[in-house]
Each structure stands twice: as C-alpha cells, then as structure tokens.
Amino acid sequence: MQAILFALLTYLGWGTGDIFGTIAARKIGAASTTIWAFCLGIFLFSFYIPFTWNEIYRFTPLLLFITGIIGILIIVGNVSYNEALRIGNPSLVGTICASFTSLVVIFSVIFYKESLSSAEVVSICAIFFGVLLCTFHIEDIKKKNFRFDKSILLSFLTMFCWAIAFTLLKIPANKVGWFWPNYLTFLFFPIIFFYIKIKKIHFYMPTRKNALLPLIITTILLRGGDFAYNFAITKGYAAVVAPIAGAYATLLSILAFFVFRQPLHKQQITGIVITLVGIVALSFLSA
C-alpha cells in the first residue's frame, strides 16, 4: 500500500510540477528558470546528505566522469525543455519530451544488450508514430508549406539529451545508489551562465514578475516526486511503481491544455493521445 501511495505522489508531483515551471519560464526565461530551479533543488536535496554520506566513497574517477557527462546532458535538456515550454504548447512539448523513455529502452538494448518483447516494440512504434503526428501537419506538407516549429525542435533536443542521460545513469546508480549521481548532476548548473553570455540572454532574479512562488512550487513538486519514487521502489515492486509514476505525462498534458488554453489541431490531439497510450503501455511493459 505504501509503494502505491508514494507512486501516486510521484505521478502527481511530476505531472503538475512542470505546469508551474512553465509559468516561471514565461516570467523570467528558460535559462534563469533552470538555474534557480537547480539551486532550489540542491538546497532541498542537501537535507538528505547525512543519510547517504558513506555512499559517496564508492565513486571512481570513471564514474565521476560519466556523472559529469550526465550532468551536462541534464542541464542542456532542462534548458531546452523550459524554453520549449515558454514558447510552445505545453501539452505538445510535454508529450514529445516524455517520449524519451522509448529511446532509453532502445539505447538499453543497444548498449546493455537488454531484450525487447514484441509488445514493447509495438508500444515504441506507437510512441514514434504519435510523435510524428504531433510534429508533421499533413495539410502543410500537401501545401508544401511545412516548417519545424522551434519549440518542437527544442523538444526533440530535450528528448535525446534526457534519453542518453538516463541510459548512462544506470552505470553510476548501480554502483553508488540513486542519490549521489542525481545530486552531483545538479551541481553543473553554472555552465548555463556560459550559454547566457554567448546568447546574450538576460539573467533575472526569481523575484521578477512574481516568479519566485512558481519556482518554489515546481521545485518542491518535481524533487518531491523524485524522492517519492525512490522511496516507493524500496517499499514495493518496481513493476507496480514504475507504470504509475511513468504515466505522469498524461496528467501533464491534460493540465497544460486546461491551464494554458493553447489550441491544438485535430492531428496533434490524435498524436498526443497515441503517444501517451504508448508511453503508459511501455511503462507497464518495461517495469
């Protein structure tokens, strides 16, 4: 019962957290939102350090190097994700980015020699088909008026960054546990300042346009979801926990549609539904 309860808390935390992250990004920009969210995340995670201090000694130079690569990928993915949420349709962006789980499965087959069932292959194909429907508008192609929306390009960048990062995360997590690899990746947030300088983007304080409250809420919800997930899998079967938590994209897409009221054409709605069904199915099958 505890495992299911905390899995549901993860579902709610991950599913609602990015709504407030979108609000913050539209107030102070994607880069500033990512920096402050990571700073707040470090602050919250630091309270857990005394309970897991001994595990840090398991790191080797190679594991630290891999964790560094993961950190850079996570940072790039989060900046592009927040920017996509800022300028695009959150329902569409959230669905495409959540599809990273299908790539993690594929990369795991390639690099870790894991196997796929026929049902998993069908689920992955459904996800990719749904994403294609979200991305390519058939009427625009017929009229030879097709162009990629910037938010969609950024969503694909996020999807690939997260997929590679979470595939690699298995290596240090198996040796050190879940906490330190996640915590150390947060410490790479200063590289965003180089991006700000190169792109000549303004860096804003969280108090601008009352962005502090949504920043605090999104951090508590997302990081709370992380803790709830890892606690849940210690109390019950991952086969039960993972599908519940992994279906968070359904809640995110529904809430984003009602909160931001940005229009979607019928093909995009169909694509979102097919993609979400594929994600939920893959979560159950891969658990």
Short mmCIF file of C-alpha atoms in Angstrom, two decimals:
data_model
loop_
_atom_site.label_atom_id
_atom_site.label_comp_id
_atom_site.label_asym_id
_atom_site.label_seq_id
_atom_site.Cartn_x
_atom_site.Cartn_y
_atom_site.Cartn_z
CA MET A 1 0.00 0.00 0.00
CA GLN A 2 2.87 2.40 0.85
CA ALA A 3 4.51 1.77 -2.53
CA ILE A 4 1.30 2.59 -4.43
CA LEU A 5 0.70 5.72 -2.33
CA PHE A 6 4.18 7.11 -2.99
CA ALA A 7 3.98 6.11 -6.67
CA LEU A 8 0.81 8.20 -6.90
CA LEU A 9 2.63 11.09 -5.18
CA THR A 10 5.32 10.80 -7.86
CA TYR A 11 2.66 10.82 -10.57
CA LEU A 12 1.14 13.98 -9.10
CA GLY A 13 4.49 15.67 -8.46
CA TRP A 14 5.96 15.04 -11.90
CA GLY A 15 2.65 15.63 -13.64
CA THR A 16 1.96 19.02 -12.03
CA GLY A 17 5.47 20.32 -11.42
CA ASP A 18 6.17 21.39 -14.98
CA ILE A 19 2.97 23.44 -15.08
CA PHE A 20 4.50 25.81 -12.52
CA GLY A 21 7.86 25.55 -14.28
CA THR A 22 6.18 26.80 -17.46
CA ILE A 23 4.68 29.74 -15.58
CA ALA A 24 8.12 30.64 -14.19
CA ALA A 25 9.81 30.28 -17.60
CA ARG A 26 7.30 32.67 -19.14
CA LYS A 27 8.11 35.21 -16.46
CA ILE A 28 11.92 35.13 -16.28
CA GLY A 29 13.01 32.99 -19.25
CA ALA A 30 14.16 29.39 -19.64
CA ALA A 31 17.80 29.86 -18.59
CA SER A 32 17.02 31.80 -15.42
CA THR A 33 14.25 29.35 -14.51
CA THR A 34 16.58 26.38 -14.93
CA ILE A 35 19.33 27.98 -12.82
CA TRP A 36 17.04 28.89 -9.93
CA ALA A 37 15.19 25.57 -10.06
CA PHE A 38 18.51 23.70 -9.84
CA CYS A 39 19.69 25.92 -6.96
CA LEU A 40 16.48 25.24 -5.05
CA GLY A 41 16.78 21.54 -5.88
CA ILE A 42 20.32 21.42 -4.48
CA PHE A 43 19.05 23.09 -1.31
CA LEU A 44 16.24 20.55 -0.86
CA PHE A 45 18.40 17.52 -1.71
CA SER A 46 21.13 18.65 0.71
CA PHE A 47 18.93 17.69 3.67
CA TYR A 48 19.28 14.05 2.62
CA ILE A 49 23.12 14.05 2.54
CA PRO A 50 23.61 12.91 6.17
CA PHE A 51 21.62 9.75 5.43
CA THR A 52 23.75 8.71 2.47
CA TRP A 53 27.17 10.25 3.11
CA ASN A 54 29.06 6.92 3.10
CA GLU A 55 27.90 6.09 -0.41
CA ILE A 56 29.93 8.91 -2.00
CA TYR A 57 33.16 6.98 -1.33
CA ARG A 58 32.10 4.38 -3.89
CA PHE A 59 32.78 6.80 -6.73
CA THR A 60 35.73 6.06 -9.01
CA PRO A 61 37.29 8.54 -11.48
CA LEU A 62 35.42 6.80 -14.32
CA LEU A 63 32.08 7.02 -12.50
CA LEU A 64 32.69 10.71 -11.79
CA PHE A 65 33.47 11.29 -15.48
CA ILE A 66 30.26 9.52 -16.56
CA THR A 67 28.30 11.51 -13.97
CA GLY A 68 29.80 14.72 -15.41
CA ILE A 69 28.56 13.80 -18.90
CA ILE A 70 25.13 13.04 -17.44
CA GLY A 71 25.13 16.41 -15.67
CA ILE A 72 25.86 18.32 -18.88
CA LEU A 73 23.16 16.43 -20.77
CA ILE A 74 20.62 17.04 -17.99
CA ILE A 75 21.42 20.76 -17.94
CA VAL A 76 21.14 21.12 -21.73
CA GLY A 77 17.94 19.09 -21.75
CA ASN A 78 16.34 21.15 -19.00
CA VAL A 79 17.22 24.50 -20.57
CA SER A 80 15.81 23.41 -23.94
CA TYR A 81 12.74 21.94 -22.19
CA ASN A 82 11.97 25.14 -20.30
CA GLU A 83 12.50 27.19 -23.45
CA ALA A 84 10.16 24.89 -25.39
CA LEU A 85 7.53 25.23 -22.65
CA ARG A 86 7.98 29.00 -22.69
CA ILE A 87 7.43 29.49 -26.43
CA GLY A 88 5.38 26.43 -27.39
CA ASN A 89 2.28 24.49 -26.48
CA PRO A 90 2.96 22.77 -23.12
CA SER A 91 0.71 19.80 -23.91
CA LEU A 92 2.61 19.14 -27.13
CA VAL A 93 6.04 19.83 -25.66
CA GLY A 94 5.40 17.69 -22.58
CA THR A 95 4.23 14.73 -24.66
CA ILE A 96 7.22 14.79 -27.03
CA CYS A 97 9.75 15.19 -24.21
CA ALA A 98 8.17 12.42 -22.13
CA SER A 99 8.78 10.11 -25.09
CA PHE A 100 12.44 9.95 -24.04
CA THR A 101 11.55 6.75 -22.19
CA SER A 102 11.16 4.92 -25.50
CA LEU A 103 14.69 5.95 -26.52
CA VAL A 104 16.03 4.80 -23.15
CA VAL A 105 14.61 1.35 -23.86
CA ILE A 106 16.18 1.30 -27.34
CA PHE A 107 19.57 2.55 -26.07
CA SER A 108 19.48 -0.07 -23.31
CA VAL A 109 19.03 -2.78 -25.94
CA ILE A 110 21.99 -1.41 -27.90
CA PHE A 111 24.43 -0.73 -25.07
CA TYR A 112 23.37 -3.12 -22.29
CA LYS A 113 22.23 -5.98 -24.53
CA GLU A 114 18.76 -5.96 -22.98
CA SER A 115 15.91 -7.58 -24.88
CA LEU A 116 12.56 -6.26 -26.08
CA SER A 117 9.27 -8.11 -26.15
CA SER A 118 7.03 -7.81 -29.18
CA ALA A 119 4.56 -5.79 -27.09
CA GLU A 120 7.32 -3.32 -26.16
CA VAL A 121 8.25 -2.93 -29.82
CA VAL A 122 4.61 -2.15 -30.65
CA SER A 123 4.46 0.42 -27.81
CA ILE A 124 7.64 2.14 -29.03
CA CYS A 125 6.32 2.23 -32.59
CA ALA A 126 3.09 3.78 -31.29
CA ILE A 127 5.09 6.46 -29.46
CA PHE A 128 7.12 7.34 -32.54
CA PHE A 129 4.02 7.38 -34.73
CA GLY A 130 2.24 9.65 -32.27
CA VAL A 131 5.24 12.00 -32.13
CA LEU A 132 5.30 12.14 -35.93
CA LEU A 133 1.64 13.13 -35.95
CA CYS A 134 2.43 15.84 -33.41
CA THR A 135 5.35 17.08 -35.49
CA PHE A 136 4.28 16.91 -39.13
CA HIS A 137 0.98 18.50 -40.13
CA ILE A 138 -0.23 16.59 -43.19
CA GLU A 139 -2.05 19.61 -44.64
CA ASP A 140 1.11 21.72 -44.50
CA ILE A 141 3.07 19.00 -46.29
CA LYS A 142 0.42 18.81 -49.01
CA LYS A 143 0.60 22.58 -49.46
CA LYS A 144 4.44 22.44 -49.39
CA ASN A 145 4.29 24.93 -46.55
CA PHE A 146 5.93 22.75 -43.91
CA ARG A 147 8.38 24.09 -41.35
CA PHE A 148 9.52 22.93 -37.95
CA ASP A 149 8.24 24.91 -35.01
CA LYS A 150 11.17 25.95 -32.80
CA SER A 151 9.50 24.51 -29.70
CA ILE A 152 9.28 21.11 -31.41
CA LEU A 153 12.97 21.18 -32.33
CA LEU A 154 13.81 22.04 -28.72
CA SER A 155 11.53 19.22 -27.53
CA PHE A 156 13.46 16.73 -29.66
CA LEU A 157 16.76 18.06 -28.26
CA THR A 158 15.40 17.55 -24.75
CA MET A 159 14.15 14.07 -25.60
CA PHE A 160 17.57 12.94 -26.86
CA CYS A 161 19.52 14.59 -24.01
CA TRP A 162 17.32 13.00 -21.36
CA ALA A 163 17.35 9.63 -23.11
CA ILE A 164 21.16 9.47 -23.25
CA ALA A 165 21.49 10.82 -19.70
CA PHE A 166 19.06 8.33 -18.16
CA THR A 167 20.62 5.47 -20.12
CA LEU A 168 24.05 6.37 -18.73
CA LEU A 169 22.64 6.99 -15.23
CA LYS A 170 22.23 3.26 -14.77
CA ILE A 171 26.03 2.88 -14.56
CA PRO A 172 26.78 5.08 -11.51
CA ALA A 173 23.39 4.35 -9.90
CA ASN A 174 24.16 0.61 -9.82
CA LYS A 175 27.45 1.29 -8.00
CA VAL A 176 26.66 4.29 -5.80
CA GLY A 177 22.88 4.31 -5.43
CA TRP A 178 20.33 6.78 -6.78
CA PHE A 179 21.08 9.87 -4.66
CA TRP A 180 24.63 11.00 -5.38
CA PRO A 181 24.56 10.65 -9.20
CA ASN A 182 21.37 12.76 -9.23
CA TYR A 183 22.70 15.29 -6.71
CA LEU A 184 26.05 15.78 -8.46
CA THR A 185 24.40 16.41 -11.83
CA PHE A 186 22.62 19.38 -10.25
CA LEU A 187 25.99 20.95 -9.43
CA PHE A 188 26.71 21.50 -13.12
CA PHE A 189 24.15 24.32 -13.39
CA PRO A 190 26.85 27.08 -13.61
CA ILE A 191 27.52 26.08 -17.23
CA ILE A 192 24.21 27.75 -18.05
CA PHE A 193 25.93 31.10 -17.42
CA PHE A 194 28.20 30.42 -20.43
CA TYR A 195 25.08 29.87 -22.52
CA ILE A 196 23.60 33.12 -21.20
CA LYS A 197 26.77 35.02 -22.10
CA ILE A 198 27.07 33.51 -25.60
CA LYS A 199 23.40 34.05 -26.43
CA LYS A 200 23.38 37.46 -24.68
CA ILE A 201 20.33 36.49 -22.64
CA HIS A 202 19.28 38.43 -19.58
CA PHE A 203 19.65 36.67 -16.26
CA TYR A 204 16.77 37.52 -13.94
CA MET A 205 16.29 37.26 -10.22
CA PRO A 206 13.40 34.99 -9.15
CA THR A 207 11.54 37.97 -7.70
CA ARG A 208 10.89 39.41 -11.19
CA LYS A 209 7.20 39.28 -12.13
CA ASN A 210 6.49 37.22 -9.00
CA ALA A 211 8.31 34.19 -10.43
CA LEU A 212 9.62 33.02 -7.05
CA LEU A 213 6.41 31.27 -5.95
CA PRO A 214 6.00 29.10 -9.08
CA LEU A 215 9.75 28.34 -8.91
CA ILE A 216 9.45 27.11 -5.34
CA ILE A 217 6.33 25.09 -6.14
CA THR A 218 7.81 23.43 -9.24
CA THR A 219 10.97 22.52 -7.32
CA ILE A 220 9.07 21.03 -4.39
CA LEU A 221 6.77 19.05 -6.69
CA LEU A 222 9.47 17.71 -9.03
CA ARG A 223 12.09 16.94 -6.38
CA GLY A 224 9.37 15.61 -4.08
CA GLY A 225 8.35 13.33 -6.93
CA ASP A 226 11.95 12.11 -7.20
CA PHE A 227 12.10 11.27 -3.50
CA ALA A 228 8.66 9.64 -3.54
CA TYR A 229 9.64 7.44 -6.50
CA ASN A 230 12.88 6.22 -4.93
CA PHE A 231 11.12 5.63 -1.59
CA ALA A 232 8.32 3.75 -3.35
CA ILE A 233 10.63 1.27 -5.06
CA THR A 234 12.20 0.45 -1.69
CA LYS A 235 8.75 -0.40 -0.30
CA GLY A 236 7.27 -2.35 -3.20
CA TYR A 237 7.82 -3.86 -6.60
CA ALA A 238 9.21 -1.61 -9.32
CA ALA A 239 6.79 -3.38 -11.65
CA VAL A 240 3.97 -1.69 -9.73
CA VAL A 241 5.62 1.66 -9.02
CA ALA A 242 7.17 2.45 -12.42
CA PRO A 243 3.98 2.28 -14.52
CA ILE A 244 2.10 4.60 -12.15
CA ALA A 245 4.91 7.15 -11.99
CA GLY A 246 5.80 6.80 -15.67
CA ALA A 247 2.30 7.78 -16.72
CA TYR A 248 2.83 11.34 -15.40
CA ALA A 249 2.78 12.72 -18.96
CA THR A 250 -0.96 12.06 -19.14
CA LEU A 251 -1.61 14.38 -16.20
CA LEU A 252 0.84 17.00 -17.51
CA SER A 253 -0.78 17.13 -20.95
CA ILE A 254 -4.32 17.38 -19.58
CA LEU A 255 -3.45 20.08 -17.04
CA ALA A 256 -1.43 22.06 -19.59
CA PHE A 257 -4.35 22.04 -22.01
CA PHE A 258 -6.74 23.47 -19.43
CA VAL A 259 -4.30 25.86 -17.72
CA PHE A 260 -2.75 27.49 -20.78
CA ARG A 261 -5.65 27.13 -23.21
CA GLN A 262 -3.36 26.98 -26.24
CA PRO A 263 -5.08 25.49 -29.30
CA LEU A 264 -4.22 22.14 -30.84
CA HIS A 265 -5.39 20.94 -34.23
CA LYS A 266 -7.05 17.52 -34.53
CA GLN A 267 -3.95 15.76 -35.85
CA GLN A 268 -1.88 16.97 -32.90
CA ILE A 269 -4.55 15.83 -30.44
CA THR A 270 -4.57 12.41 -32.11
CA GLY A 271 -0.77 12.28 -31.97
CA ILE A 272 -0.73 13.24 -28.28
CA VAL A 273 -3.29 10.54 -27.41
CA ILE A 274 -1.41 7.84 -29.36
CA THR A 275 1.91 8.88 -27.82
CA LEU A 276 0.52 8.91 -24.28
CA VAL A 277 -1.06 5.48 -24.75
CA GLY A 278 2.32 4.20 -25.99
CA ILE A 279 4.18 5.76 -23.04
CA VAL A 280 1.78 4.27 -20.48
CA ALA A 281 1.90 0.86 -22.17
CA LEU A 282 5.72 0.94 -22.33
CA SER A 283 5.88 1.91 -18.65
CA PHE A 284 3.84 -1.16 -17.71
CA LEU A 285 5.70 -3.49 -20.06
CA SER A 286 9.19 -2.28 -19.13
CA ALA A 287 8.66 -2.31 -15.35
#
